Coordinates of C-alpha atoms in Angstrom, one line a residue:
X537 CA 0.1 -0.1 -0.2
X538 CA 1.4 3.5 -0.8
X539 CA 0.6 6.7 1.4
X540 CA 0.5 10.3 0.6
X541 CA 0.9 13.1 3.0
X542 CA -1.8 15.6 2.6
X543 CA -0.4 19.0 1.0
X544 CA 0.8 21.4 3.6
X545 CA -1.6 24.0 4.7
X546 CA -0.5 26.6 2.7
X547 CA 3.0 27.4 0.6
X548 CA 5.4 28.8 3.2
X549 CA 7.7 30.3 0.4
X550 CA 5.0 32.3 -1.2
X551 CA 5.3 34.3 2.3
X552 CA 9.0 33.8 2.8
X553 CA 10.6 33.4 -0.4
X554 CA 14.2 33.3 1.4
X555 CA 12.9 29.6 2.6
X556 CA 12.7 28.5 -1.3
X557 CA 16.8 27.8 -1.3
X558 CA 16.6 26.0 1.8
X559 CA 14.4 23.4 0.5
X560 CA 15.4 19.8 1.1
X561 CA 13.8 16.7 -0.3
X562 CA 13.3 13.8 2.6
X563 CA 11.8 10.7 2.1
X564 CA 9.1 9.4 4.5
X565 CA 9.4 5.8 4.7
X566 CA 5.8 4.9 6.3
X567 CA 6.6 1.7 8.0
X568 CA 3.5 -0.4 8.7
X569 CA 3.7 -4.3 9.9
X570 CA 4.5 -6.7 7.4
X571 CA 6.4 -9.8 6.6
X572 CA 9.9 -8.6 4.7
X573 CA 12.2 -10.8 3.3
X574 CA 16.2 -10.2 2.6
X575 CA 15.4 -8.7 -0.8
X576 CA 13.0 -5.7 0.9
X577 CA 13.6 -2.4 2.8
X578 CA 12.4 -3.0 5.9
X579 CA 12.4 -2.3 9.8
X580 CA 13.2 -5.2 11.8
X581 CA 13.3 -7.6 8.9
X582 CA 15.8 -10.4 7.8
X583 CA 19.1 -8.8 6.5
X584 CA 21.0 -9.7 3.1
X585 CA 23.8 -10.7 5.4
X586 CA 26.9 -12.8 3.7
X587 CA 27.1 -16.2 5.1
X588 CA 30.7 -16.1 5.2
X589 CA 30.6 -12.8 7.2
X590 CA 30.8 -12.8 10.8
X591 CA 27.7 -11.4 12.8
X592 CA 28.4 -8.2 14.7
X593 CA 28.5 -8.4 18.5
X594 CA 28.7 -5.7 21.1
X595 CA 31.6 -6.8 23.6
X596 CA 31.0 -3.8 25.9
X597 CA 29.6 -4.3 29.6
X598 CA 26.3 -3.6 30.0
X599 CA 24.6 -2.3 33.1
X600 CA 22.9 -4.8 35.2
X601 CA 21.5 -1.8 37.4
X602 CA 19.8 -0.2 34.4
X603 CA 18.0 -3.3 33.5
X604 CA 16.5 -4.9 36.8
X605 CA 14.2 -7.0 34.3
X606 CA 15.1 -8.4 31.1
X607 CA 13.3 -10.4 28.6
X608 CA 14.4 -12.8 25.5
X609 CA 13.5 -11.7 22.3
X610 CA 10.7 -14.3 22.2
X611 CA 9.2 -13.3 25.4
X612 CA 8.9 -9.8 24.1
X613 CA 7.1 -11.3 20.9
X614 CA 4.6 -13.4 22.9
X615 CA 3.9 -10.6 25.3
X616 CA 3.3 -8.3 22.5
X617 CA 0.9 -10.5 21.0
X618 CA -1.0 -11.1 24.3
X619 CA -1.3 -7.6 25.0
X620 CA -2.8 -7.1 21.6
X621 CA -5.4 -9.7 22.1
X622 CA -6.3 -8.5 25.4
X623 CA -7.1 -4.8 23.9
X624 CA -9.0 -6.4 20.9
X625 CA -11.3 -8.7 23.3
X626 CA -12.1 -5.7 25.3
X627 CA -12.7 -3.5 22.2
X628 CA -15.2 -6.2 21.1
X629 CA -16.7 -6.6 24.5
X630 CA -16.1 -3.8 27.0
X631 CA -17.4 -6.4 29.6
X632 CA -14.6 -8.9 28.8
X633 CA -11.9 -9.6 31.3
X634 CA -8.9 -7.8 31.0
X635 CA -6.7 -10.5 31.4
X636 CA -7.3 -14.4 31.0
X637 CA -6.0 -16.9 33.4
X638 CA -3.7 -18.1 30.5
X639 CA -2.4 -14.4 29.8
X640 CA -1.9 -14.1 33.4
X641 CA 0.3 -17.2 33.6
X642 CA 2.3 -16.4 30.8
X643 CA 3.0 -13.1 32.1
X644 CA 4.2 -14.3 35.7
X645 CA 6.2 -17.2 33.7
X646 CA 7.9 -14.4 32.0
X647 CA 8.4 -11.9 34.4
X648 CA 12.2 -11.9 34.0
X649 CA 15.0 -13.7 32.6
X650 CA 18.7 -14.3 34.2
X651 CA 21.2 -11.6 33.2
X652 CA 23.8 -12.5 30.8
X653 CA 27.2 -11.0 31.0
X654 CA 28.5 -12.3 27.3
X655 CA 29.1 -10.6 24.2
X656 CA 25.6 -9.8 22.8
X657 CA 24.7 -10.3 18.9
X658 CA 23.7 -7.0 17.6
X659 CA 19.9 -7.0 16.4
X660 CA 18.7 -5.8 12.8
X661 CA 16.9 -2.3 13.0
X662 CA 16.7 -1.0 9.2
X663 CA 18.0 -2.2 5.7
X664 CA 17.5 0.4 3.0
X665 CA 18.1 -0.5 -0.7
X666 CA 18.8 2.5 -3.1
X667 CA 16.3 1.3 -5.5
X668 CA 13.7 1.9 -2.9
X669 CA 14.8 4.7 -0.8
X670 CA 17.2 7.9 -1.9
X671 CA 20.3 8.2 0.2
X672 CA 23.8 9.1 0.1
X673 CA 26.0 5.8 -0.5
X674 CA 29.4 5.0 -1.0
X675 CA 30.1 4.6 -4.6
X676 CA 30.6 1.1 -4.6
X677 CA 27.1 0.3 -2.5
X678 CA 23.5 0.1 -2.9
X679 CA 22.7 -1.2 0.5
X680 CA 22.5 0.2 4.3
X681 CA 22.2 -2.0 6.7
X682 CA 21.4 -0.6 10.2
X683 CA 21.9 -2.8 13.3
X684 CA 22.4 -2.0 17.3
X685 CA 23.0 -3.6 20.6
X686 CA 19.8 -3.5 22.6
X687 CA 21.1 -1.8 25.5
X688 CA 22.0 1.6 26.6
X689 CA 25.4 2.8 26.5
X690 CA 26.9 6.1 27.3
X691 CA 23.5 7.8 26.5
X692 CA 19.7 6.1 27.1
X693 CA 19.6 4.7 23.7
X694 CA 20.9 1.8 21.9
X695 CA 24.1 2.2 20.1
X696 CA 23.8 1.6 16.1
X697 CA 26.1 0.1 13.6
X698 CA 26.0 0.8 9.8
X699 CA 27.1 -1.8 7.4
X700 CA 27.3 -0.6 3.7
X701 CA 27.4 -3.2 0.9
X702 CA 26.8 -4.1 -2.8
X703 CA 23.6 -6.1 -3.1
X704 CA 24.9 -8.1 -5.9
X705 CA 28.1 -9.5 -4.6
X706 CA 25.8 -11.1 -1.9
X707 CA 25.1 -14.7 -3.1
X708 CA 24.9 -17.1 0.1
X709 CA 22.8 -15.4 2.4
X710 CA 23.2 -16.3 6.4
X711 CA 20.1 -18.4 7.1
X712 CA 19.8 -18.0 10.8
X713 CA 21.8 -14.9 12.4
X714 CA 21.7 -15.2 16.2
X715 CA 19.8 -13.1 18.5
X716 CA 20.5 -11.8 21.9
X717 CA 19.8 -13.8 24.8
X718 CA 17.9 -10.7 26.4
X719 CA 17.1 -7.3 25.8
X720 CA 17.2 -4.5 28.0
X721 CA 13.9 -2.8 27.0
X722 CA 10.7 -4.5 25.1
X723 CA 11.2 -1.3 22.9
X724 CA 14.4 -2.2 21.4
X725 CA 13.3 -5.0 19.6
X726 CA 11.4 -3.9 16.4
X727 CA 8.7 -5.2 14.8
X728 CA 8.9 -6.5 11.2
X729 CA 7.7 -3.6 8.8
X730 CA 7.7 -2.9 5.3
X731 CA 8.6 0.9 3.7
X732 CA 6.1 2.9 1.5
X733 CA 8.4 5.3 0.6
X734 CA 7.3 8.9 -0.4
X735 CA 9.3 12.0 -1.0
X736 CA 8.2 15.6 0.8
X737 CA 9.9 18.9 0.9
X738 CA 11.4 20.2 4.1
X739 CA 12.7 23.5 5.4
X740 CA 15.1 24.0 8.4
X741 CA 14.2 24.2 12.1
X742 CA 13.4 27.9 13.0
X743 CA 16.4 27.7 15.3
X744 CA 18.9 27.1 12.3
X745 CA 17.3 30.0 10.2
X746 CA 19.3 33.4 10.4
X747 CA 18.1 36.1 12.9
X748 CA 16.6 38.3 10.3
X749 CA 14.3 35.2 9.0
X750 CA 13.5 34.1 12.6
X751 CA 12.4 37.8 13.3
X752 CA 10.2 37.8 10.2
X753 CA 8.6 34.4 11.2
X754 CA 7.9 35.9 14.3
X755 CA 6.2 39.2 13.0
X756 CA 2.7 38.6 13.0
X757 CA 2.2 41.3 10.2
X758 CA 4.1 38.9 7.6
X759 CA 1.2 36.5 7.9
X760 CA -1.7 38.9 7.4
X761 CA -2.5 37.8 3.8
X762 CA -3.6 34.3 5.6
X763 CA -6.6 34.0 6.9
X764 CA -6.1 33.5 10.6
X765 CA -8.5 30.4 11.0
X766 CA -6.3 28.5 8.7
X767 CA -3.5 28.6 10.8
X768 CA -5.5 28.6 13.9
X769 CA -6.9 25.4 13.0
X770 CA -3.5 23.6 13.2
X771 CA -1.6 25.7 15.8
X772 CA -1.7 28.3 18.4
X773 CA 0.6 30.9 16.7
X774 CA 2.3 30.9 13.1
X775 CA 5.7 29.9 14.8
X776 CA 4.3 26.8 16.2
X777 CA 2.3 26.3 12.7
X778 CA 5.8 26.5 11.0
X779 CA 7.6 24.2 13.2
X780 CA 5.1 21.3 13.7
X781 CA 3.3 21.5 10.4
X782 CA 5.7 23.4 7.7
X783 CA 9.2 23.0 7.9
X784 CA 10.0 19.1 8.6
X785 CA 8.1 15.7 8.6
X786 CA 7.8 13.5 11.5
X787 CA 8.4 9.7 11.6
X788 CA 10.7 7.5 10.0
X789 CA 12.6 8.9 7.0
X790 CA 15.8 9.5 5.4
X791 CA 17.6 13.1 4.0
X792 CA 15.7 16.4 4.9
X793 CA 16.7 18.6 7.8
X794 CA 17.6 17.7 11.2
X795 CA 14.7 17.6 13.7
X796 CA 15.9 20.0 16.7
X797 CA 14.0 20.2 20.1
X798 CA 15.7 18.5 22.9
X799 CA 18.6 20.6 22.3
X800 CA 19.8 23.6 20.3
X801 CA 21.3 23.2 17.0
X802 CA 25.0 22.0 17.4
X803 CA 27.9 21.5 14.9
X804 CA 28.1 17.8 13.7
X805 CA 31.6 17.6 11.9
X806 CA 32.5 14.3 10.5
X807 CA 34.8 12.6 12.9
X808 CA 37.1 11.5 10.0
X809 CA 37.3 14.6 7.8
X810 CA 35.5 17.4 9.5
X811 CA 32.8 17.9 7.1
X812 CA 29.6 18.9 8.5
X813 CA 27.5 15.8 8.5
X814 CA 23.8 15.7 7.1
X815 CA 20.6 13.4 8.3
X816 CA 21.0 10.2 6.9
X817 CA 18.0 8.2 8.7
X818 CA 15.6 9.1 11.5
X819 CA 14.6 6.4 13.6
X820 CA 11.4 7.7 15.3
X821 CA 9.3 6.5 18.3
X822 CA 6.2 7.5 16.3
X823 CA 5.0 8.5 13.2
X824 CA 2.9 11.9 14.2
X825 CA 1.8 13.1 17.7
X826 CA -0.7 15.9 19.0
X827 CA 1.0 18.7 17.4
X828 CA 1.8 17.2 13.8
X829 CA -1.5 15.8 12.9
X830 CA -1.4 17.4 9.5
X831 CA 1.4 15.0 8.6
X832 CA -0.8 11.7 8.9
X833 CA -1.1 10.1 5.8
X834 CA -4.3 10.4 3.9
X835 CA -4.9 6.5 3.7
X836 CA -4.4 6.1 7.7
X837 CA -7.8 7.8 9.1
X838 CA -9.7 5.7 6.7
X839 CA -8.1 2.5 7.9
X840 CA -11.1 0.8 10.0
X841 CA -8.9 -1.9 11.8
X842 CA -7.5 -1.4 15.5
X843 CA -3.7 -0.2 15.4
X844 CA -1.5 -3.6 15.2
X845 CA 0.0 -4.8 18.5
X846 CA -1.1 -2.0 20.3
X847 CA 0.6 0.7 18.3
X848 CA 0.1 4.6 19.4
X849 CA 0.5 7.6 17.2
X850 CA 1.4 5.8 14.2
X851 CA 4.3 3.8 15.9
X852 CA 4.1 0.4 13.8
X853 CA 7.6 -0.6 14.8
X854 CA 7.2 -0.4 18.5
X855 CA 10.5 1.4 19.1
X856 CA 10.6 3.9 21.7
X857 CA 13.8 6.1 22.1
X858 CA 14.2 7.8 25.6
X859 CA 10.1 7.9 25.9
X860 CA 9.2 9.3 22.6
X861 CA 12.3 10.9 20.7
X862 CA 13.8 10.2 17.3
X863 CA 17.0 9.0 16.9
X864 CA 18.7 10.5 14.4
X865 CA 21.9 9.3 12.2
X866 CA 23.9 11.6 10.3
X867 CA 26.4 10.7 7.6
X868 CA 29.3 12.3 6.1
X869 CA 28.2 13.8 2.5
X870 CA 32.0 13.6 1.3
X871 CA 32.0 9.8 2.0
X872 CA 28.9 8.2 3.8
X873 CA 31.3 5.3 5.0
X874 CA 33.2 7.4 7.6
X875 CA 31.8 7.0 11.3
X876 CA 28.2 8.5 11.4
X877 CA 27.1 10.5 14.4
X878 CA 23.9 9.8 16.3
X879 CA 21.7 12.4 17.8
X880 CA 18.7 12.2 20.0
X881 CA 15.9 14.6 19.2

């Protein structure tokens, strides 16, 4: 299924022509539950991984105190499906029991697994084929694979690892990659999803604009040609309208502009060559929130089915970054194979 972002409330460059040369193309990925194969661009799906290439592990120590209760990946999958079944049962019959005896017994049995101190196999997070999704690649690559360790490290989010490869050179695929014996949080295990890429236009976060243009965006007289009812529908003031509905799309995407908010903008020099890095992939905790409803795909509100596995705000991947933020991976435009930068916003 394809997904379509509704037109923006109005053309912001008609009011502020200075924004026009700052436009960038982002590709919204619109992840939705599916059964991806190694030949698909996906979240949490199997990877086109060479059978003769060692699977990556995280050998760093992990904090037992930060994860008093841990589960296996299979535990998480079972718990998700039990919760979804319970939610659907209550939706169909509000008088139905919240939990069945069988569900309670399962949850008690899976109350926690023993700690594991050895190296942790990395988990597949995303696989992107350049034929499906435009993104900067090294000259000899057409495939990006993103994996992570399902534990917090220096910051309260998983540490990612990027692998670039030419898909044509992978003729013998690893059938059964190892899985972590435990995960720190169930929200670090991606639910398998397929992508439906769609290109949109983005503009910089207000904090990245020069002072003159920031002042113009805040100047109510510059908005007089717009019927106040048009922007009051979406926001309390024009500045909020621009931030939430005009400058950059929420959700999973490649490219575009950095989505600041948790911190002010800061330089992102490439660790290898010093070139300013640009957004490569945004790993999102939700596809929209209360302030970005205009970005909900036109096909979503008409879908009568309940959200799969308890997904909220379009969080079909069931990933959660630090309580609802995004993990943005930035790459070097001079050479994407250089070390990348992680940014939580």
